[in-house]
Amino acid sequence: MSTGAQMTVEPIARVLSLGGGVQSSTLYMMAVLGDISPTPDFAIFADTRGEKESTYEWLWWLAERHGHTVPIIIWSVGDLALDLARSATEGGPRVSNPPLFTSPSGMLIQKCTRDYKVAAIKRGIRWRMGWGRRGTPPGVIEQWIGISVDEADRMKVSPIRWQRLSYPLIDRGLSRGDCESYLMRHARVPPKSCCVFCPYQSASRWLRMRDTAPRDWRRAVSIDEAIRGGIE
């Protein structure tokens, strides 16, 4: 899904946006196993430094076994948890909102994805391509997004002139269930990728974290306690 002008331009590179979850991991595995072409030049993971341990372990597994085919670049623009804690306890600068629950207003509008994920991917691509933070790109990058047909309403056109978004899973009519089946045949199904303290988790998922991932649980609790007084 791209603008008409972008569609007519051959990209100078193809980049896979790797979130570490089911769909983007399927896209990565399809690429390294030759089930989708052309092979992307590299994959990039935007690290908030607050992901679950199981997500980092999964990324290391992918990189160790398949990084020679499609390198995985990990890029970060900051530690979201640390920034939140400093804002709440040290009067640090205001940070981008995770969808935190507040009283009496309810849930905040989520902005952390834009500032800690999307921004990190843009900067990481610029670094990898040697453009610098303000250099004018000499062409168009085709960025593969792991969205399946179940989430087709999330497709969008990039407003950035040098970025063309592509949705290979949707182009092939693949659902999340199809992705899980593919991963079970070729690797394993990874855990849901999100920050340990993200409020977008069900009660059962919180309980599972408490019972099976104690370090993640302790970090989530410590962050929750740190921001109880509010963030600036």
PDB file of C-alpha atoms in Angstrom:
ATOM      1  CA  MET A   1       0.000   0.000   0.000  1.00  0.00           C
ATOM      2  CA  SER A   2       1.906   3.028  -1.241  1.00  0.00           C
ATOM      3  CA  THR A   3       1.522   6.283  -3.096  1.00  0.00           C
ATOM      4  CA  GLY A   4       1.487   6.137  -6.875  1.00  0.00           C
ATOM      5  CA  ALA A   5       4.874   7.838  -7.147  1.00  0.00           C
ATOM      6  CA  GLN A   6       6.466   5.409  -4.669  1.00  0.00           C
ATOM      7  CA  MET A   7       5.038   2.381  -6.489  1.00  0.00           C
ATOM      8  CA  THR A   8       6.904   3.252  -9.684  1.00  0.00           C
ATOM      9  CA  VAL A   9      10.310   3.502  -7.981  1.00  0.00           C
ATOM     10  CA  GLU A  10      12.554   0.477  -7.480  1.00  0.00           C
ATOM     11  CA  PRO A  11      13.618   0.533  -3.809  1.00  0.00           C
ATOM     12  CA  ILE A  12      17.294   0.911  -2.994  1.00  0.00           C
ATOM     13  CA  ALA A  13      16.819  -1.490  -0.065  1.00  0.00           C
ATOM     14  CA  ARG A  14      14.175  -3.642   1.576  1.00  0.00           C
ATOM     15  CA  VAL A  15      13.863  -3.643   5.363  1.00  0.00           C
ATOM     16  CA  LEU A  16      11.805  -5.983   7.530  1.00  0.00           C
ATOM     17  CA  SER A  17      10.290  -4.383  10.612  1.00  0.00           C
ATOM     18  CA  LEU A  18      10.759  -7.127  13.216  1.00  0.00           C
ATOM     19  CA  GLY A  19       8.663  -6.700  16.333  1.00  0.00           C
ATOM     20  CA  GLY A  20       9.384 -10.145  17.737  1.00  0.00           C
ATOM     21  CA  GLY A  21       5.750 -11.293  17.736  1.00  0.00           C
ATOM     22  CA  VAL A  22       3.973 -13.938  15.661  1.00  0.00           C
ATOM     23  CA  GLN A  23       3.364 -12.070  12.411  1.00  0.00           C
ATOM     24  CA  SER A  24       6.676 -10.262  11.986  1.00  0.00           C
ATOM     25  CA  SER A  25       8.549 -13.413  13.043  1.00  0.00           C
ATOM     26  CA  THR A  26       6.668 -15.367  10.386  1.00  0.00           C
ATOM     27  CA  LEU A  27       7.691 -12.793   7.806  1.00  0.00           C
ATOM     28  CA  TYR A  28      11.303 -13.087   8.932  1.00  0.00           C
ATOM     29  CA  MET A  29      11.280 -16.898   8.814  1.00  0.00           C
ATOM     30  CA  MET A  30       9.650 -16.886   5.362  1.00  0.00           C
ATOM     31  CA  ALA A  31      12.386 -14.559   4.154  1.00  0.00           C
ATOM     32  CA  VAL A  32      15.326 -16.563   5.513  1.00  0.00           C
ATOM     33  CA  LEU A  33      13.862 -19.873   4.327  1.00  0.00           C
ATOM     34  CA  GLY A  34      13.235 -18.566   0.818  1.00  0.00           C
ATOM     35  CA  ASP A  35       9.442 -18.735   0.996  1.00  0.00           C
ATOM     36  CA  ILE A  36       9.132 -15.064   0.127  1.00  0.00           C
ATOM     37  CA  SER A  37      11.206 -12.925  -2.173  1.00  0.00           C
ATOM     38  CA  PRO A  38      13.130 -10.824  -2.777  1.00  0.00           C
ATOM     39  CA  THR A  39      15.079 -11.320   0.436  1.00  0.00           C
ATOM     40  CA  PRO A  40      15.138  -8.164   2.576  1.00  0.00           C
ATOM     41  CA  ASP A  41      18.532  -6.563   3.099  1.00  0.00           C
ATOM     42  CA  PHE A  42      18.127  -6.522   6.870  1.00  0.00           C
ATOM     43  CA  ALA A  43      15.574  -6.632   9.666  1.00  0.00           C
ATOM     44  CA  ILE A  44      15.296  -4.026  12.398  1.00  0.00           C
ATOM     45  CA  PHE A  45      13.958  -4.348  15.941  1.00  0.00           C
ATOM     46  CA  ALA A  46      13.061  -1.170  17.842  1.00  0.00           C
ATOM     47  CA  ASP A  47      14.108  -1.748  21.449  1.00  0.00           C
ATOM     48  CA  THR A  48      12.339   0.190  24.216  1.00  0.00           C
ATOM     49  CA  ARG A  49      14.651  -1.693  26.631  1.00  0.00           C
ATOM     50  CA  GLY A  50      11.513  -2.850  28.408  1.00  0.00           C
ATOM     51  CA  GLU A  51      10.574  -5.979  26.462  1.00  0.00           C
ATOM     52  CA  LYS A  52      10.003  -9.324  28.133  1.00  0.00           C
ATOM     53  CA  GLU A  53      13.011 -11.562  28.596  1.00  0.00           C
ATOM     54  CA  SER A  54      11.345 -14.161  26.386  1.00  0.00           C
ATOM     55  CA  THR A  55      11.221 -11.689  23.489  1.00  0.00           C
ATOM     56  CA  TYR A  56      14.944 -10.926  23.748  1.00  0.00           C
ATOM     57  CA  GLU A  57      15.690 -14.662  23.947  1.00  0.00           C
ATOM     58  CA  TRP A  58      13.620 -15.214  20.796  1.00  0.00           C
ATOM     59  CA  LEU A  59      15.468 -12.459  18.926  1.00  0.00           C
ATOM     60  CA  TRP A  60      18.838 -13.961  19.923  1.00  0.00           C
ATOM     61  CA  TRP A  61      17.623 -17.351  18.695  1.00  0.00           C
ATOM     62  CA  LEU A  62      16.633 -15.900  15.326  1.00  0.00           C
ATOM     63  CA  ALA A  63      19.870 -13.939  14.971  1.00  0.00           C
ATOM     64  CA  GLU A  64      22.079 -16.886  15.903  1.00  0.00           C
ATOM     65  CA  ARG A  65      20.471 -19.238  13.407  1.00  0.00           C
ATOM     66  CA  HIS A  66      19.474 -16.941  10.571  1.00  0.00           C
ATOM     67  CA  GLY A  67      21.285 -13.631  10.998  1.00  0.00           C
ATOM     68  CA  HIS A  68      23.766 -14.600   8.289  1.00  0.00           C
ATOM     69  CA  THR A  69      20.887 -14.587   5.779  1.00  0.00           C
ATOM     70  CA  VAL A  70      18.966 -11.534   7.010  1.00  0.00           C
ATOM     71  CA  PRO A  71      20.920  -9.528   9.630  1.00  0.00           C
ATOM     72  CA  ILE A  72      18.936  -8.242  12.598  1.00  0.00           C
ATOM     73  CA  ILE A  73      19.673  -4.664  13.674  1.00  0.00           C
ATOM     74  CA  ILE A  74      18.564  -3.646  17.167  1.00  0.00           C
ATOM     75  CA  TRP A  75      18.093   0.094  17.630  1.00  0.00           C
ATOM     76  CA  SER A  76      16.940   2.139  20.599  1.00  0.00           C
ATOM     77  CA  VAL A  77      16.194   5.809  21.190  1.00  0.00           C
ATOM     78  CA  GLY A  78      15.946   5.412  24.968  1.00  0.00           C
ATOM     79  CA  ASP A  79      14.870   3.362  27.965  1.00  0.00           C
ATOM     80  CA  LEU A  80      11.132   3.924  28.272  1.00  0.00           C
ATOM     81  CA  ALA A  81      10.848   2.441  31.775  1.00  0.00           C
ATOM     82  CA  LEU A  82      13.757   4.482  33.092  1.00  0.00           C
ATOM     83  CA  ASP A  83      12.429   7.640  31.460  1.00  0.00           C
ATOM     84  CA  LEU A  84       9.022   7.043  33.077  1.00  0.00           C
ATOM     85  CA  ALA A  85      10.540   6.482  36.502  1.00  0.00           C
ATOM     86  CA  ARG A  86      12.711   9.610  36.260  1.00  0.00           C
ATOM     87  CA  SER A  87       9.750  11.693  35.177  1.00  0.00           C
ATOM     88  CA  ALA A  88       7.748  10.465  38.174  1.00  0.00           C
ATOM     89  CA  THR A  89      10.399  10.466  40.900  1.00  0.00           C
ATOM     90  CA  GLU A  90      13.041  12.982  39.871  1.00  0.00           C
ATOM     91  CA  GLY A  91      11.002  15.596  38.069  1.00  0.00           C
ATOM     92  CA  GLY A  92      12.584  14.602  34.772  1.00  0.00           C
ATOM     93  CA  PRO A  93      11.200  15.691  31.405  1.00  0.00           C
ATOM     94  CA  ARG A  94       7.775  14.513  30.339  1.00  0.00           C
ATOM     95  CA  VAL A  95       7.914  11.284  28.356  1.00  0.00           C
ATOM     96  CA  SER A  96       5.657   9.809  25.711  1.00  0.00           C
ATOM     97  CA  ASN A  97       2.599   8.198  27.227  1.00  0.00           C
ATOM     98  CA  PRO A  98       2.246   4.469  27.469  1.00  0.00           C
ATOM     99  CA  PRO A  99      -1.509   3.753  27.746  1.00  0.00           C
ATOM    100  CA  LEU A 100      -1.384   4.067  31.529  1.00  0.00           C
ATOM    101  CA  PHE A 101      -4.514   3.981  33.660  1.00  0.00           C
ATOM    102  CA  THR A 102      -5.144   7.238  35.507  1.00  0.00           C
ATOM    103  CA  SER A 103      -7.679   8.478  37.992  1.00  0.00           C
ATOM    104  CA  PRO A 104     -10.208   9.845  37.290  1.00  0.00           C
ATOM    105  CA  SER A 105      -9.551  10.232  33.551  1.00  0.00           C
ATOM    106  CA  GLY A 106      -9.063   6.592  32.557  1.00  0.00           C
ATOM    107  CA  MET A 107      -6.442   5.388  30.098  1.00  0.00           C
ATOM    108  CA  LEU A 108      -3.963   7.803  28.532  1.00  0.00           C
ATOM    109  CA  ILE A 109      -3.654   8.053  24.760  1.00  0.00           C
ATOM    110  CA  GLN A 110      -0.766   5.844  23.664  1.00  0.00           C
ATOM    111  CA  LYS A 111       2.203   7.726  22.208  1.00  0.00           C
ATOM    112  CA  CYS A 112       5.112   5.482  23.216  1.00  0.00           C
ATOM    113  CA  THR A 113       4.942   3.399  20.029  1.00  0.00           C
ATOM    114  CA  ARG A 114       5.456   6.491  17.900  1.00  0.00           C
ATOM    115  CA  ASP A 115       8.358   7.871  19.932  1.00  0.00           C
ATOM    116  CA  TYR A 116      10.153   4.712  21.072  1.00  0.00           C
ATOM    117  CA  LYS A 117       9.367   2.282  18.236  1.00  0.00           C
ATOM    118  CA  VAL A 118       8.632   4.144  15.003  1.00  0.00           C
ATOM    119  CA  ALA A 119      11.306   6.772  15.671  1.00  0.00           C
ATOM    120  CA  ALA A 120      13.877   4.087  16.497  1.00  0.00           C
ATOM    121  CA  ILE A 121      13.185   2.252  13.237  1.00  0.00           C
ATOM    122  CA  LYS A 122      13.607   5.440  11.196  1.00  0.00           C
ATOM    123  CA  ARG A 123      16.890   6.301  12.889  1.00  0.00           C
ATOM    124  CA  GLY A 124      18.163   2.742  12.643  1.00  0.00           C
ATOM    125  CA  ILE A 125      17.461   2.628   8.923  1.00  0.00           C
ATOM    126  CA  ARG A 126      19.215   5.961   8.412  1.00  0.00           C
ATOM    127  CA  TRP A 127      22.258   4.710  10.322  1.00  0.00           C
ATOM    128  CA  ARG A 128      22.394   1.413   8.438  1.00  0.00           C
ATOM    129  CA  MET A 129      22.104   3.191   5.099  1.00  0.00           C
ATOM    130  CA  GLY A 130      24.745   5.768   6.058  1.00  0.00           C
ATOM    131  CA  TRP A 131      22.453   8.766   5.680  1.00  0.00           C
ATOM    132  CA  GLY A 132      22.933  10.389   9.069  1.00  0.00           C
ATOM    133  CA  ARG A 133      20.030  11.909  10.981  1.00  0.00           C
ATOM    134  CA  ARG A 134      19.367  14.744   8.516  1.00  0.00           C
ATOM    135  CA  GLY A 135      20.856  13.560   5.257  1.00  0.00           C
ATOM    136  CA  THR A 136      18.597  13.424   2.210  1.00  0.00           C
ATOM    137  CA  PRO A 137      18.019   9.779   1.226  1.00  0.00           C
ATOM    138  CA  PRO A 138      18.943   9.050  -2.406  1.00  0.00           C
ATOM    139  CA  GLY A 139      15.971   6.767  -2.978  1.00  0.00           C
ATOM    140  CA  VAL A 140      13.051   4.819  -1.528  1.00  0.00           C
ATOM    141  CA  ILE A 141      13.239   2.157   1.195  1.00  0.00           C
ATOM    142  CA  GLU A 142      10.615  -0.584   1.060  1.00  0.00           C
ATOM    143  CA  GLN A 143       9.707  -1.454   4.640  1.00  0.00           C
ATOM    144  CA  TRP A 144       7.966  -4.786   5.245  1.00  0.00           C
ATOM    145  CA  ILE A 145       5.336  -4.728   7.992  1.00  0.00           C
ATOM    146  CA  GLY A 146       4.118  -7.931   9.662  1.00  0.00           C
ATOM    147  CA  ILE A 147       0.379  -7.372   9.662  1.00  0.00           C
ATOM    148  CA  SER A 148      -1.942 -10.266   8.746  1.00  0.00           C
ATOM    149  CA  VAL A 149      -5.393 -10.164   7.164  1.00  0.00           C
ATOM    150  CA  ASP A 150      -6.986 -10.138  10.629  1.00  0.00           C
ATOM    151  CA  GLU A 151      -5.527  -6.665  11.129  1.00  0.00           C
ATOM    152  CA  ALA A 152      -5.851  -5.235   7.633  1.00  0.00           C
ATOM    153  CA  ASP A 153      -7.459  -2.105   9.086  1.00  0.00           C
ATOM    154  CA  ARG A 154      -4.012  -1.186  10.457  1.00  0.00           C
ATOM    155  CA  MET A 155      -2.543  -0.742   6.972  1.00  0.00           C
ATOM    156  CA  LYS A 156      -1.499   2.779   6.103  1.00  0.00           C
ATOM    157  CA  VAL A 157       0.517   4.825   3.648  1.00  0.00           C
ATOM    158  CA  SER A 158       3.736   6.345   4.962  1.00  0.00           C
ATOM    159  CA  PRO A 159       3.900  10.156   4.903  1.00  0.00           C
ATOM    160  CA  ILE A 160       7.690   9.913   4.580  1.00  0.00           C
ATOM    161  CA  ARG A 161       8.900  10.361   1.015  1.00  0.00           C
ATOM    162  CA  TRP A 162      11.745   7.840   1.293  1.00  0.00           C
ATOM    163  CA  GLN A 163       9.659   5.122   2.988  1.00  0.00           C
ATOM    164  CA  ARG A 164       7.289   2.736   1.200  1.00  0.00           C
ATOM    165  CA  LEU A 165       5.306   0.407   3.427  1.00  0.00           C
ATOM    166  CA  SER A 166       4.641  -3.126   2.204  1.00  0.00           C
ATOM    167  CA  TYR A 167       2.403  -5.834   3.697  1.00  0.00           C
ATOM    168  CA  PRO A 168       3.519  -9.223   2.341  1.00  0.00           C
ATOM    169  CA  LEU A 169       1.363 -11.307   4.712  1.00  0.00           C
ATOM    170  CA  ILE A 170      -1.782  -9.509   3.571  1.00  0.00           C
ATOM    171  CA  ASP A 171      -0.698  -9.782  -0.060  1.00  0.00           C
ATOM    172  CA  ARG A 172      -0.601 -13.563   0.471  1.00  0.00           C
ATOM    173  CA  GLY A 173      -3.899 -13.694   2.372  1.00  0.00           C
ATOM    174  CA  LEU A 174      -2.291 -15.039   5.566  1.00  0.00           C
ATOM    175  CA  SER A 175      -4.066 -14.844   8.916  1.00  0.00           C
ATOM    176  CA  ARG A 176      -2.530 -14.946  12.392  1.00  0.00           C
ATOM    177  CA  GLY A 177      -3.549 -18.603  12.575  1.00  0.00           C
ATOM    178  CA  ASP A 178      -1.702 -19.285   9.313  1.00  0.00           C
ATOM    179  CA  CYS A 179       1.360 -17.585  10.779  1.00  0.00           C
ATOM    180  CA  GLU A 180       1.230 -19.698  13.927  1.00  0.00           C
ATOM    181  CA  SER A 181       0.960 -22.869  11.847  1.00  0.00           C
ATOM    182  CA  TYR A 182       3.958 -21.810   9.739  1.00  0.00           C
ATOM    183  CA  LEU A 183       6.055 -21.104  12.817  1.00  0.00           C
ATOM    184  CA  MET A 184       5.130 -24.416  14.420  1.00  0.00           C
ATOM    185  CA  ARG A 185       6.372 -26.197  11.301  1.00  0.00           C
ATOM    186  CA  HIS A 186       9.647 -24.294  11.036  1.00  0.00           C
ATOM    187  CA  ALA A 187      10.566 -23.010  14.510  1.00  0.00           C
ATOM    188  CA  ARG A 188       8.217 -22.278  17.395  1.00  0.00           C
ATOM    189  CA  VAL A 189       5.531 -19.737  18.205  1.00  0.00           C
ATOM    190  CA  PRO A 190       7.094 -16.783  20.034  1.00  0.00           C
ATOM    191  CA  PRO A 191       5.475 -15.059  23.014  1.00  0.00           C
ATOM    192  CA  LYS A 192       3.503 -11.886  22.556  1.00  0.00           C
ATOM    193  CA  SER A 193       5.884  -8.983  22.198  1.00  0.00           C
ATOM    194  CA  CYS A 194       5.295  -5.967  24.448  1.00  0.00           C
ATOM    195  CA  CYS A 195       6.896  -4.065  27.290  1.00  0.00           C
ATOM    196  CA  VAL A 196       6.654  -5.854  30.624  1.00  0.00           C
ATOM    197  CA  PHE A 197       4.727  -2.914  32.102  1.00  0.00           C
ATOM    198  CA  CYS A 198       2.347  -2.347  29.152  1.00  0.00           C
ATOM    199  CA  PRO A 199      -1.250  -2.016  30.399  1.00  0.00           C
ATOM    200  CA  TYR A 200      -2.567  -3.688  27.222  1.00  0.00           C
ATOM    201  CA  GLN A 201      -2.499  -7.101  28.905  1.00  0.00           C
ATOM    202  CA  SER A 202      -5.300  -9.290  30.207  1.00  0.00           C
ATOM    203  CA  ALA A 203      -5.551 -10.407  33.816  1.00  0.00           C
ATOM    204  CA  SER A 204      -4.620 -13.940  32.776  1.00  0.00           C
ATOM    205  CA  ARG A 205      -1.485 -12.665  31.048  1.00  0.00           C
ATOM    206  CA  TRP A 206      -0.458 -10.722  34.157  1.00  0.00           C
ATOM    207  CA  LEU A 207      -0.926 -13.852  36.250  1.00  0.00           C
ATOM    208  CA  ARG A 208       1.103 -15.891  33.769  1.00  0.00           C
ATOM    209  CA  MET A 209       3.915 -13.349  33.977  1.00  0.00           C
ATOM    210  CA  ARG A 210       3.846 -13.473  37.786  1.00  0.00           C
ATOM    211  CA  ASP A 211       3.941 -17.272  37.834  1.00  0.00           C
ATOM    212  CA  THR A 212       6.353 -18.007  34.945  1.00  0.00           C
ATOM    213  CA  ALA A 213       8.527 -14.913  34.462  1.00  0.00           C
ATOM    214  CA  PRO A 214       9.418 -13.596  37.932  1.00  0.00           C
ATOM    215  CA  ARG A 215      12.078 -11.137  36.748  1.00  0.00           C
ATOM    216  CA  ASP A 216       9.656  -9.566  34.269  1.00  0.00           C
ATOM    217  CA  TRP A 217       7.025  -9.449  37.006  1.00  0.00           C
ATOM    218  CA  ARG A 218       9.327  -7.747  39.507  1.00  0.00           C
ATOM    219  CA  ARG A 219      10.289  -5.135  36.938  1.00  0.00           C
ATOM    220  CA  ALA A 220       6.660  -4.452  36.037  1.00  0.00           C
ATOM    221  CA  VAL A 221       5.763  -4.039  39.715  1.00  0.00           C
ATOM    222  CA  SER A 222       8.725  -1.735  40.380  1.00  0.00           C
ATOM    223  CA  ILE A 223       7.759   0.528  37.488  1.00  0.00           C
ATOM    224  CA  ASP A 224       4.128   0.580  38.603  1.00  0.00           C
ATOM    225  CA  GLU A 225       5.211   1.592  42.105  1.00  0.00           C
ATOM    226  CA  ALA A 226       7.566   4.277  40.777  1.00  0.00           C
ATOM    227  CA  ILE A 227       4.900   6.092  38.793  1.00  0.00           C
ATOM    228  CA  ARG A 228       2.059   5.870  41.327  1.00  0.00           C
ATOM    229  CA  GLY A 229       2.594   9.485  42.251  1.00  0.00           C
ATOM    230  CA  GLY A 230       2.082  10.552  38.644  1.00  0.00           C
ATOM    231  CA  ILE A 231       4.406  11.532  35.809  1.00  0.00           C
ATOM    232  CA  GLU A 232       5.317  15.099  34.967  1.00  0.00           C
TER     233      GLU A 232
END
